[in-house]
Short mmCIF file of C-alpha atoms and ligand atoms in Angstrom, two decimals:
data_model
loop_
_atom_site.label_atom_id
_atom_site.label_comp_id
_atom_site.label_asym_id
_atom_site.label_seq_id
_atom_site.Cartn_x
_atom_site.Cartn_y
_atom_site.Cartn_z
CA MET A 1 -33.29 39.73 42.67
CA PHE A 2 -33.54 37.52 39.66
CA ALA A 3 -31.31 33.79 40.02
CA GLN A 4 -27.29 33.79 40.43
CA ASN A 5 -26.61 32.55 37.11
CA THR A 6 -28.54 35.75 34.90
CA TYR A 7 -25.52 38.01 36.34
CA ILE A 8 -23.05 35.57 35.80
CA GLN A 9 -24.28 35.21 32.11
CA ARG A 10 -24.44 38.97 31.81
CA ARG A 11 -20.62 39.97 32.62
CA GLU A 12 -19.45 37.03 30.76
CA LYS A 13 -21.25 38.13 27.84
CA LEU A 14 -19.92 41.87 28.20
CA ARG A 15 -16.34 40.58 29.15
CA LYS A 16 -16.23 38.87 25.76
CA ALA A 17 -18.22 41.38 23.64
CA ILE A 18 -15.18 43.37 25.22
CA GLY A 19 -12.83 41.80 24.54
CA SER A 20 -9.66 42.70 26.51
CA GLY A 21 -8.33 45.16 29.32
CA LEU A 22 -10.06 46.08 32.81
CA ILE A 23 -14.02 46.83 33.18
CA LEU A 24 -14.94 48.92 35.68
CA LEU A 25 -18.97 49.81 37.01
CA LEU A 26 -19.84 52.45 39.82
CA GLY A 27 -22.40 51.94 41.41
CA ASN A 28 -24.18 54.74 42.57
CA ASP A 29 -23.65 56.96 46.16
CA GLU A 30 -25.98 58.19 49.06
CA SER A 31 -27.34 61.30 47.74
CA PRO A 32 -28.10 63.86 50.49
CA MET A 33 -30.82 66.36 50.26
CA ASN A 34 -29.88 68.70 53.05
CA TYR A 35 -27.33 67.22 55.07
CA ALA A 36 -25.81 63.78 54.61
CA ASP A 37 -27.74 61.66 56.86
CA ASN A 38 -30.66 63.32 54.91
CA GLY A 39 -31.20 61.94 51.86
CA PHE A 40 -33.15 61.79 48.48
CA HIS A 41 -34.23 58.44 47.93
CA PHE A 42 -31.50 55.92 47.37
CA ARG A 43 -31.34 54.31 43.68
CA GLN A 44 -28.43 52.20 42.37
CA ASP A 45 -27.21 52.27 39.01
CA SER A 46 -29.60 50.99 36.21
CA THR A 47 -26.26 48.95 34.48
CA PHE A 48 -25.00 48.30 37.79
CA LEU A 49 -28.42 46.55 38.78
CA TYR A 50 -28.39 44.72 35.21
CA PHE A 51 -24.81 42.99 35.51
CA PHE A 52 -24.70 42.49 39.86
CA GLY A 53 -28.41 43.02 41.24
CA LEU A 54 -27.10 44.84 44.66
CA ASN A 55 -29.03 47.96 45.05
CA HIS A 56 -26.46 49.32 48.34
CA PRO A 57 -25.19 52.43 47.74
CA SER A 58 -21.30 52.97 47.34
CA TYR A 59 -20.31 49.55 45.56
CA SER A 60 -17.75 49.37 42.12
CA ALA A 61 -16.71 46.28 40.45
CA LEU A 62 -13.90 44.96 38.07
CA LEU A 63 -14.15 42.95 35.78
CA ASP A 64 -11.20 41.05 34.18
CA CYS A 65 -11.54 40.10 30.50
CA ASP A 66 -8.07 38.85 30.22
CA LYS A 67 -8.33 36.63 33.76
CA GLY A 68 -12.23 35.82 33.14
CA GLU A 69 -12.28 37.61 36.94
CA ASP A 70 -15.33 39.39 38.33
CA TRP A 71 -14.33 41.88 41.69
CA ILE A 72 -17.30 43.57 43.80
CA PHE A 73 -15.46 46.72 45.85
CA GLY A 74 -17.08 48.27 48.91
CA ASN A 75 -16.37 48.78 52.56
CA ASP A 76 -17.92 46.94 54.99
CA LEU A 77 -20.16 48.59 57.32
CA THR A 78 -19.20 48.62 60.93
CA ILE A 79 -20.85 48.02 64.45
CA ASP A 80 -21.32 51.94 64.57
CA ASP A 81 -23.13 51.90 61.68
CA PHE A 82 -25.20 48.60 62.63
CA VAL A 83 -26.43 50.69 65.34
CA TRP A 84 -28.56 52.88 63.51
CA MET A 85 -29.38 50.22 60.37
CA GLY A 86 -29.69 47.18 61.93
CA PRO A 87 -27.09 44.18 60.74
CA GLN A 88 -26.34 44.58 57.44
CA PRO A 89 -24.78 41.26 55.13
CA SER A 90 -21.25 41.83 54.51
CA ILE A 91 -20.25 42.21 50.81
CA ALA A 92 -18.68 39.41 50.49
CA GLU A 93 -21.64 37.30 51.38
CA GLN A 94 -24.03 39.73 48.99
CA SER A 95 -21.31 39.16 46.47
CA LEU A 96 -21.99 35.47 46.58
CA GLN A 97 -25.52 35.58 45.98
CA VAL A 98 -24.70 37.06 42.26
CA GLY A 99 -22.01 34.76 41.40
CA VAL A 100 -18.92 37.19 42.78
CA SER A 101 -16.17 35.41 45.27
CA LYS A 102 -13.91 37.98 44.90
CA THR A 103 -14.17 41.05 46.87
CA GLY A 104 -12.29 44.32 48.74
CA THR A 105 -12.30 47.85 49.70
CA ILE A 106 -11.67 50.55 47.63
CA ALA A 107 -8.66 50.80 48.45
CA SER A 108 -7.52 47.55 47.32
CA LEU A 109 -9.72 48.43 44.27
CA ILE A 110 -7.80 52.07 43.97
CA ILE A 111 -4.46 49.69 44.03
CA LEU A 112 -5.43 47.33 41.38
CA LEU A 113 -6.59 50.07 38.98
CA GLU A 114 -3.10 52.02 39.67
CA ASP A 115 -1.26 48.82 38.60
CA ALA A 116 -3.44 48.26 35.84
CA GLN A 117 -2.51 51.70 34.62
CA LYS A 118 1.12 51.13 34.72
CA LYS A 119 0.85 47.84 32.97
CA GLY A 120 -1.28 50.24 30.06
CA ARG A 121 -4.23 47.77 30.12
CA LYS A 122 -6.97 50.03 28.97
CA VAL A 123 -9.90 50.18 31.81
CA HIS A 124 -13.26 50.84 29.93
CA PHE A 125 -15.93 53.35 31.67
CA LEU A 126 -19.34 54.26 31.40
CA PRO A 127 -20.48 57.93 30.71
CA PRO A 128 -20.92 59.15 34.58
CA TYR A 129 -23.97 61.07 35.02
CA ARG A 130 -23.50 61.21 38.76
CA PRO A 131 -20.87 63.73 40.60
CA GLU A 132 -19.24 61.45 42.73
CA ASN A 133 -18.41 58.87 39.97
CA LYS A 134 -16.59 61.65 38.41
CA ILE A 135 -15.06 62.54 41.52
CA LYS A 136 -14.10 58.61 41.44
CA LEU A 137 -12.81 58.73 37.72
CA PHE A 138 -10.58 61.74 38.30
CA HIS A 139 -8.86 60.18 41.27
CA TRP A 140 -9.02 56.62 40.36
CA LEU A 141 -7.97 57.13 36.26
CA HIS A 142 -6.62 61.07 36.31
CA VAL A 143 -9.95 61.80 33.79
CA LEU A 144 -11.50 64.81 34.47
CA PRO A 145 -14.82 65.09 35.34
CA GLU A 146 -15.42 67.39 32.17
CA GLU A 147 -13.76 65.33 29.67
CA ALA A 148 -15.31 62.20 31.06
CA LYS A 149 -18.30 61.66 29.02
CA VAL A 150 -15.87 62.11 25.64
CA LYS A 151 -13.23 59.74 26.99
CA ALA A 152 -15.86 57.19 27.95
CA SER A 153 -15.62 53.68 26.55
CA ALA A 154 -17.58 53.60 22.69
CA GLU A 155 -16.78 49.61 22.88
CA MET A 156 -18.44 49.44 26.61
CA ILE A 157 -21.60 51.41 25.62
CA LEU A 158 -21.92 49.47 23.00
CA GLY A 159 -21.68 46.00 24.58
CA VAL A 160 -23.86 47.41 27.78
CA VAL A 161 -26.34 48.62 25.26
CA ASN A 162 -26.09 45.53 22.73
CA GLN A 163 -27.30 43.61 25.99
CA ARG A 164 -29.87 45.66 27.98
CA ASN A 165 -32.05 46.52 24.66
CA TYR A 166 -33.45 43.10 24.53
CA LYS A 167 -35.16 42.26 27.15
CA SER A 168 -35.32 38.96 28.66
CA ASN A 169 -38.26 36.52 29.81
CA GLU A 170 -37.96 37.91 33.33
CA GLU A 171 -37.57 41.40 32.46
CA ILE A 172 -40.87 41.39 31.05
CA ASP A 173 -42.03 39.77 33.79
CA GLU A 174 -40.82 42.94 35.63
CA ILE A 175 -42.03 45.00 33.43
CA VAL A 176 -45.16 43.45 32.78
CA ASN A 177 -45.87 43.96 36.95
CA ALA A 178 -44.54 47.77 36.19
CA CYS A 179 -47.17 48.48 33.71
CA ASN A 180 -49.59 46.65 35.69
CA VAL A 181 -49.44 48.82 38.75
CA SER A 182 -48.68 51.86 36.67
CA VAL A 183 -52.67 50.70 35.17
CA ASP A 184 -53.84 50.85 38.79
CA MET A 185 -52.02 54.19 39.52
CA HIS A 186 -53.92 55.55 36.36
CA THR A 187 -57.45 54.36 37.26
CA LEU A 188 -57.29 55.75 40.49
CA ALA A 189 -56.05 58.98 38.69
CA MET A 190 -59.46 58.67 36.35
CA ARG A 191 -61.61 58.04 39.52
CA MET A 192 -60.21 61.37 41.38
CA ALA A 193 -60.38 63.64 39.42
CA LYS A 194 -63.27 65.77 40.04
CA PRO A 195 -63.84 69.47 40.24
CA GLY A 196 -62.95 70.45 43.52
CA VAL A 197 -59.48 67.58 44.04
CA THR A 198 -56.63 69.26 43.43
CA GLU A 199 -53.49 67.92 41.15
CA ALA A 200 -51.36 67.59 44.58
CA GLN A 201 -54.06 65.57 46.12
CA ILE A 202 -54.33 62.98 42.84
CA ALA A 203 -49.93 62.73 42.22
CA ALA A 204 -49.84 61.55 46.20
CA ALA A 205 -52.89 58.96 45.95
CA VAL A 206 -51.08 57.81 43.00
CA TYR A 207 -47.64 57.80 44.63
CA GLN A 208 -48.59 55.78 46.91
CA THR A 209 -50.52 53.38 45.00
CA ALA A 210 -46.80 52.54 43.66
CA LEU A 211 -45.08 52.41 47.23
CA ALA A 212 -47.79 50.24 48.46
CA THR A 213 -46.55 47.64 46.11
CA GLY A 214 -43.30 48.00 47.65
CA GLY A 215 -41.48 49.26 44.25
CA GLN A 216 -41.41 52.81 43.53
CA ILE A 217 -42.12 55.65 40.93
CA SER A 218 -40.32 55.36 37.51
CA PHE A 219 -40.33 58.85 37.10
CA PRO A 220 -41.33 62.26 38.79
CA ILE A 221 -45.88 62.44 38.45
CA ILE A 222 -46.91 64.77 35.58
CA ALA A 223 -50.39 65.68 37.37
CA THR A 224 -51.57 68.53 35.40
CA ILE A 225 -54.48 70.48 34.37
CA ASN A 226 -51.49 72.37 31.82
CA GLY A 227 -51.08 68.92 29.90
CA GLN A 228 -49.12 71.56 27.24
CA THR A 229 -46.17 71.50 29.47
CA LEU A 230 -44.53 68.27 28.39
CA HIS A 231 -42.91 67.66 31.55
CA ASN A 232 -45.09 69.77 34.08
CA HIS A 233 -44.39 68.49 37.68
CA TYR A 234 -45.79 71.61 39.34
CA HIS A 235 -48.93 70.23 41.18
CA GLY A 236 -50.78 73.27 43.17
CA ASN A 237 -53.76 73.67 41.10
CA VAL A 238 -57.16 72.63 41.39
CA LEU A 239 -59.19 71.04 39.13
CA LYS A 240 -62.10 72.43 37.42
CA ASP A 241 -65.31 71.97 35.65
CA GLY A 242 -64.22 71.49 31.67
CA ASP A 243 -60.58 71.15 32.70
CA LEU A 244 -58.70 68.30 31.27
CA PHE A 245 -56.46 66.62 33.53
CA LEU A 246 -53.08 65.14 32.40
CA LEU A 247 -51.47 62.09 34.54
CA ASP A 248 -47.97 61.07 33.13
CA ALA A 249 -46.43 58.39 35.97
CA GLY A 250 -45.11 54.83 36.21
CA ALA A 251 -44.33 52.52 38.58
CA GLU A 252 -41.14 50.64 39.23
CA THR A 253 -40.61 47.32 40.56
CA THR A 254 -38.42 46.24 43.91
CA LEU A 255 -35.89 45.41 40.93
CA GLY A 256 -35.92 48.18 39.31
CA TYR A 257 -38.19 47.42 36.36
CA ALA A 258 -40.20 50.75 35.15
CA GLY A 259 -43.34 51.26 33.70
CA ASP A 260 -44.44 54.97 32.13
CA LEU A 261 -47.94 55.54 31.15
CA SER A 262 -50.10 58.70 29.98
CA SER A 263 -53.95 59.53 30.30
CA THR A 264 -55.77 62.57 30.25
CA VAL A 265 -59.46 62.31 31.37
CA PRO A 266 -62.27 65.26 31.62
CA VAL A 267 -62.11 66.69 34.83
CA ASN A 268 -65.93 67.62 34.34
CA GLY A 269 -66.43 63.57 33.99
CA LYS A 270 -67.21 64.63 29.87
CA PHE A 271 -65.12 65.45 27.14
CA ASN A 272 -66.54 68.65 25.21
CA SER A 273 -67.25 68.36 21.69
CA ARG A 274 -63.62 70.49 21.00
CA GLN A 275 -61.98 68.09 23.41
CA LYS A 276 -63.51 65.32 21.73
CA ASP A 277 -62.11 66.30 18.54
CA ILE A 278 -58.66 66.61 19.62
CA TYR A 279 -58.73 63.61 22.01
CA ASN A 280 -59.89 61.31 19.26
CA LEU A 281 -57.36 62.86 17.11
CA CYS A 282 -54.44 61.75 19.25
CA LEU A 283 -56.14 58.64 20.01
CA ASN A 284 -56.48 57.91 16.53
CA SER A 285 -52.51 58.96 16.17
CA HIS A 286 -51.63 56.39 18.86
CA ASN A 287 -53.78 53.40 17.05
CA ALA A 288 -51.75 54.16 14.38
CA ALA A 289 -48.52 53.68 15.53
CA ILE A 290 -49.23 50.55 17.28
CA GLU A 291 -50.56 49.34 14.22
CA MET A 292 -47.19 49.19 12.80
CA LEU A 293 -45.18 47.96 14.87
CA LYS A 294 -42.58 44.93 14.21
CA PRO A 295 -39.48 44.25 13.68
CA GLY A 296 -37.93 45.31 11.27
CA ILE A 297 -39.62 49.32 11.00
CA PRO A 298 -37.50 52.05 11.71
CA PHE A 299 -39.16 53.70 14.54
CA LYS A 300 -38.64 57.24 12.54
CA GLU A 301 -41.12 55.81 10.09
CA VAL A 302 -43.57 55.12 13.11
CA TYR A 303 -43.29 58.88 14.36
CA PHE A 304 -43.55 60.43 10.81
CA GLU A 305 -46.99 57.83 10.37
CA SER A 306 -48.21 59.11 13.85
CA ALA A 307 -46.98 62.56 12.77
CA ARG A 308 -49.14 62.18 9.19
CA VAL A 309 -52.40 61.24 10.65
CA ILE A 310 -51.87 64.24 13.39
CA VAL A 311 -51.28 66.54 10.30
CA ARG A 312 -54.06 65.21 8.24
CA GLY A 313 -56.52 65.18 11.79
CA LEU A 314 -55.51 68.96 12.10
CA LYS A 315 -56.31 70.09 8.39
CA ASP A 316 -59.16 68.28 9.19
CA LEU A 317 -60.26 70.66 11.61
CA GLY A 318 -59.16 73.85 10.00
CA LEU A 319 -55.99 74.19 12.49
CA MET A 320 -53.55 73.34 9.55
CA LYS A 321 -53.54 73.64 6.08
CA GLY A 322 -51.46 72.87 2.44
CA ASN A 323 -50.11 69.74 1.55
CA VAL A 324 -49.61 66.48 3.96
CA GLU A 325 -45.78 65.52 2.92
CA ASP A 326 -44.16 68.70 2.99
CA ALA A 327 -45.94 70.16 6.49
CA LEU A 328 -43.90 67.13 7.82
CA VAL A 329 -40.68 67.50 6.01
CA ASN A 330 -40.86 70.91 6.92
CA GLY A 331 -41.74 69.69 11.30
CA ALA A 332 -44.71 72.40 10.71
CA HIS A 333 -46.26 69.28 12.97
CA ALA A 334 -44.44 69.78 15.91
CA MET A 335 -45.30 73.39 17.10
CA PHE A 336 -48.42 70.56 18.23
CA PHE A 337 -46.27 67.53 18.66
CA PRO A 338 -43.19 69.02 19.42
CA CYS A 339 -41.84 65.59 21.34
CA GLY A 340 -41.24 62.42 19.94
CA LEU A 341 -43.37 59.17 19.74
CA GLY A 342 -41.63 57.03 22.33
CA HIS A 343 -38.28 55.67 24.07
CA MET A 344 -37.00 52.72 25.42
CA MET A 345 -37.78 51.73 28.33
CA GLY A 346 -36.14 48.89 31.06
CA LEU A 347 -34.20 49.85 34.11
CA ASP A 348 -34.80 53.39 33.21
CA VAL A 349 -37.93 54.81 31.74
CA HIS A 350 -35.52 55.88 29.09
CA ASP A 351 -33.60 53.28 29.09
CA MET A 352 -30.12 54.11 28.96
CA GLU A 353 -30.04 58.01 28.50
CA ASP A 354 -27.09 58.28 30.58
CA LEU A 355 -25.05 56.00 27.61
CA GLY A 356 -26.79 58.40 24.73
CA GLU A 357 -29.37 58.20 22.38
CA VAL A 358 -27.53 57.73 19.83
CA TYR A 359 -26.70 54.24 20.75
CA VAL A 360 -29.41 53.47 22.53
CA GLY A 361 -32.32 54.66 20.31
CA TYR A 362 -30.10 55.21 16.47
CA ASP A 363 -28.10 52.43 16.07
CA GLY A 364 -25.31 54.95 16.08
CA GLU A 365 -26.38 56.89 13.16
CA PRO A 366 -26.70 60.74 13.94
CA LYS A 367 -30.35 62.25 15.57
CA SER A 368 -31.55 64.86 14.10
CA THR A 369 -31.42 68.50 15.00
CA GLN A 370 -34.81 70.38 13.60
CA PHE A 371 -36.71 71.26 15.89
CA GLY A 372 -39.39 67.94 17.19
CA LEU A 373 -37.44 65.28 15.64
CA LYS A 374 -34.65 65.99 17.62
CA SER A 375 -36.42 65.23 20.86
CA LEU A 376 -37.26 61.57 19.03
CA ARG A 377 -35.38 58.82 21.60
CA LEU A 378 -35.80 56.71 20.08
CA GLY A 379 -35.48 55.91 15.56
CA ARG A 380 -33.81 53.05 14.60
CA LYS A 381 -35.13 49.75 12.96
CA LEU A 382 -36.90 47.48 15.90
CA GLU A 383 -36.32 44.08 17.19
CA PRO A 384 -37.54 41.69 18.90
CA GLY A 385 -36.92 41.83 22.77
CA PHE A 386 -36.92 45.96 22.67
CA VAL A 387 -39.61 47.06 25.02
CA LEU A 388 -40.58 50.76 24.30
CA THR A 389 -43.61 53.16 24.43
CA ILE A 390 -45.79 54.77 21.89
CA GLU A 391 -47.71 58.46 23.18
CA PRO A 392 -47.73 60.86 20.44
CA GLY A 393 -49.54 64.09 22.12
CA ILE A 394 -51.24 67.17 20.69
CA TYR A 395 -50.15 70.54 22.57
CA PHE A 396 -50.92 74.09 22.48
CA ILE A 397 -48.49 75.66 24.03
CA PRO A 398 -49.40 79.35 23.85
CA GLU A 399 -45.84 80.33 23.84
CA LEU A 400 -44.51 78.06 21.16
CA ILE A 401 -47.38 79.64 18.99
CA ASP A 402 -46.86 83.26 19.64
CA GLN A 403 -43.16 82.18 18.83
CA TRP A 404 -43.76 80.76 15.17
CA LYS A 405 -46.82 82.99 14.23
CA SER A 406 -44.34 86.20 15.17
CA LYS A 407 -41.84 84.75 12.62
CA ASN A 408 -44.16 83.69 10.10
CA TYR A 409 -43.28 80.53 10.53
CA ASN A 410 -44.31 77.14 8.43
CA ALA A 411 -47.16 79.69 8.01
CA ASP A 412 -47.95 77.79 4.13
CA TYR A 413 -49.48 74.86 7.04
CA ILE A 414 -50.32 76.23 9.81
CA ASN A 415 -53.53 78.26 10.23
CA PHE A 416 -52.58 80.58 13.11
CA GLU A 417 -56.12 82.37 13.09
CA LYS A 418 -57.35 79.46 13.46
CA VAL A 419 -55.14 78.01 16.19
CA GLU A 420 -55.70 81.12 18.31
CA GLU A 421 -59.30 80.07 18.72
CA TYR A 422 -57.53 76.83 21.03
CA LYS A 423 -54.43 78.90 22.48
CA LYS A 424 -56.66 77.81 25.32
CA PHE A 425 -57.28 74.11 24.72
CA GLY A 426 -54.24 72.42 27.12
CA GLY A 427 -52.37 69.43 25.43
CA LEU A 428 -53.56 65.34 26.09
CA ARG A 429 -51.93 62.37 25.44
CA ASN A 430 -52.02 58.73 26.14
CA GLU A 431 -48.76 56.49 26.23
CA GLU A 432 -48.33 52.68 26.72
CA ASP A 433 -45.76 49.94 26.78
CA PHE A 434 -44.64 47.75 23.99
CA LEU A 435 -42.89 44.49 23.52
CA ILE A 436 -41.74 44.01 19.88
CA THR A 437 -42.49 39.92 19.06
CA ASN A 438 -41.02 37.69 16.19
CA GLU A 439 -44.68 38.63 15.09
CA GLY A 440 -44.92 41.99 15.82
CA LYS A 441 -45.75 43.77 19.43
CA LEU A 442 -47.40 43.17 22.28
CA LEU A 443 -49.03 45.29 25.05
CA LEU A 444 -47.20 45.41 28.48
CA GLY A 445 -49.07 44.85 31.39
CA LYS A 446 -53.54 44.90 31.50
CA PRO A 447 -54.97 47.42 29.29
CA LYS A 448 -55.93 50.95 30.33
CA PRO A 449 -59.31 52.87 29.69
CA LYS A 450 -58.06 54.83 26.49
CA SER A 451 -60.85 55.10 24.21
CA ILE A 452 -63.37 58.07 25.24
CA ALA A 453 -66.25 55.75 26.51
CA ASP A 454 -63.69 53.97 29.08
CA VAL A 455 -61.93 56.89 30.01
CA GLU A 456 -65.53 58.23 30.50
CA SER A 457 -67.11 55.30 32.76
CA GLU A 458 -64.26 55.17 34.82
CA TRP A 459 -64.23 58.36 35.85
CA ALA A 460 -67.73 57.81 37.17
CA LYS A 461 -66.82 55.00 39.42
CA GLY A 462 -64.60 57.72 41.29
N1 LIG B 1 -43.25 59.88 31.26
C1 LIG B 1 -41.73 60.48 30.82
C2 LIG B 1 -41.77 60.42 29.87
O1 LIG B 1 -41.37 59.78 28.70
O2 LIG B 1 -40.94 61.53 29.33
MN1 MN B 2 -42.40 58.04 28.04
#
C-alpha cells in the first residue's frame, strides 16, 4: 500500500473535480469458478485500488462531495469466517490505514443511497464490467443492467481518467518493478524456447517467475508458435526447429501495477533469412515509434509512422506495392498489422479500458472504425506522466489474407501472389513500456533483448 496521504489526496482531488453529489465506487467481489468457495484469483477493481488501496472483496465506497467525507462499506467477517481464513482486520481498521474514518455495513450504504435519491442528489458511478456490480446498481440505484453503461457518470469517468492517466513517481516505481520482473519472464522464455519443449512448459515457467515475486501476471500469458493469432491463449503445441516462438506476458506487482512485454525468438536459435527480414522490419518500425515519443505528439501520428516503416519494408520485399501514403490512408497495411501500436498501462494492463478508450486514449474524440485503426487503443496527444506500450507486429493471418485476396481488397497495394509464399510465416512482435517525460520518454525497467544478436545470444544461454 502507498502512504495514507496518497489515497487521501487522490480522493480529495476527485471530490473537487466532481464538485457536488455522491461518488459511488464499487469494489469487486469474489468470482466463483465452479462453485462458490472455489474462486478465480481475486482481483480488486483498479479504480477502487487507486482511491482506497484495499485489496479485499465486497467493499463499496462513497465520496460525499458536498460534505467532503469519505466512507467505506462492507460486512465484517465473523468467527465462522476466521475458522477457515484466520483472523482478519475489521473494515474500520483497514479503512483507517488509508485515511477513512467513516465505515458502515452494506445495509447502511443502501439506506444512505435511498436517502440521497429521495433528496434528488446525484449519485455518480462508473460503467460496471462485472455482473455482480451491475446487480448492485440495479438494487441500489434502480439502474437496469443493460442501461448501466450509458447511465454511468461522464463527469466521474473524466475525473478518474484525468488522475489515473498521469502516473506519480511512486506509481512509476511500481511499474518499473513490474517491468523488471516481466523482463525476467521474457529472458527465461527465450532460453527455454528449444525444439521439443511445449508452449505449456514455457507458459508455466513464465507464470512461476511472476508468482514467485509475490505478485501475479497482468493478463493471460500468450506463449505460442502461432504468433499470427494476436491473443493466442492455446498452449498445446510442441516447439520445433524452424518455428518462431512469441511470448506476450507481463507481471503485476502486489499493489496491482502492470508490465507488458512481447518477444519473439527462433526455436532453433538462429533466425533464417526470411525471419530476419521480417523481424528487422518489425524492429525498425518499433524503434521508429520509440524515437518519436515526446510530449505533444499525437500517438496516432506515431502509429502511422510505425505503419509507414512497415509498408516501405514490405514494398522492398515485394509484398506490397504502390504509393505508400495511399496504402496507409486505405488501411492496406492492416492486413499485416491489424492491431494498434500500443495502449496506456498502469493498474490495468490496458489502463482503464473499462472506462472507455475514447476517454482514456482519445481525449473524447471518436475512434476510427476502419479495420486496423479501429484497434488503436491510444490516439491522443502524449503528455508527461503517461505510461504506454509500443508493440507493432507483422502478421501473416491466412484467413485474413484469403478473405482480402478473394475480394481483391486493397489489391493496388498488396502483391497477393508474393504474400502466398509467406502464408505459413506466422507472426512476430516486440513490445516495451515507456513513460512520457518532460524531455521525451524513458524505457521502463531494464532493457530486454530485442536485436537479432541479443535475442540469439539469450537463447544460447539456455
Ligand atoms: N499484451 C496484451 C495486449 O496488449 O493486448
Ligand atoms: Mn500490450
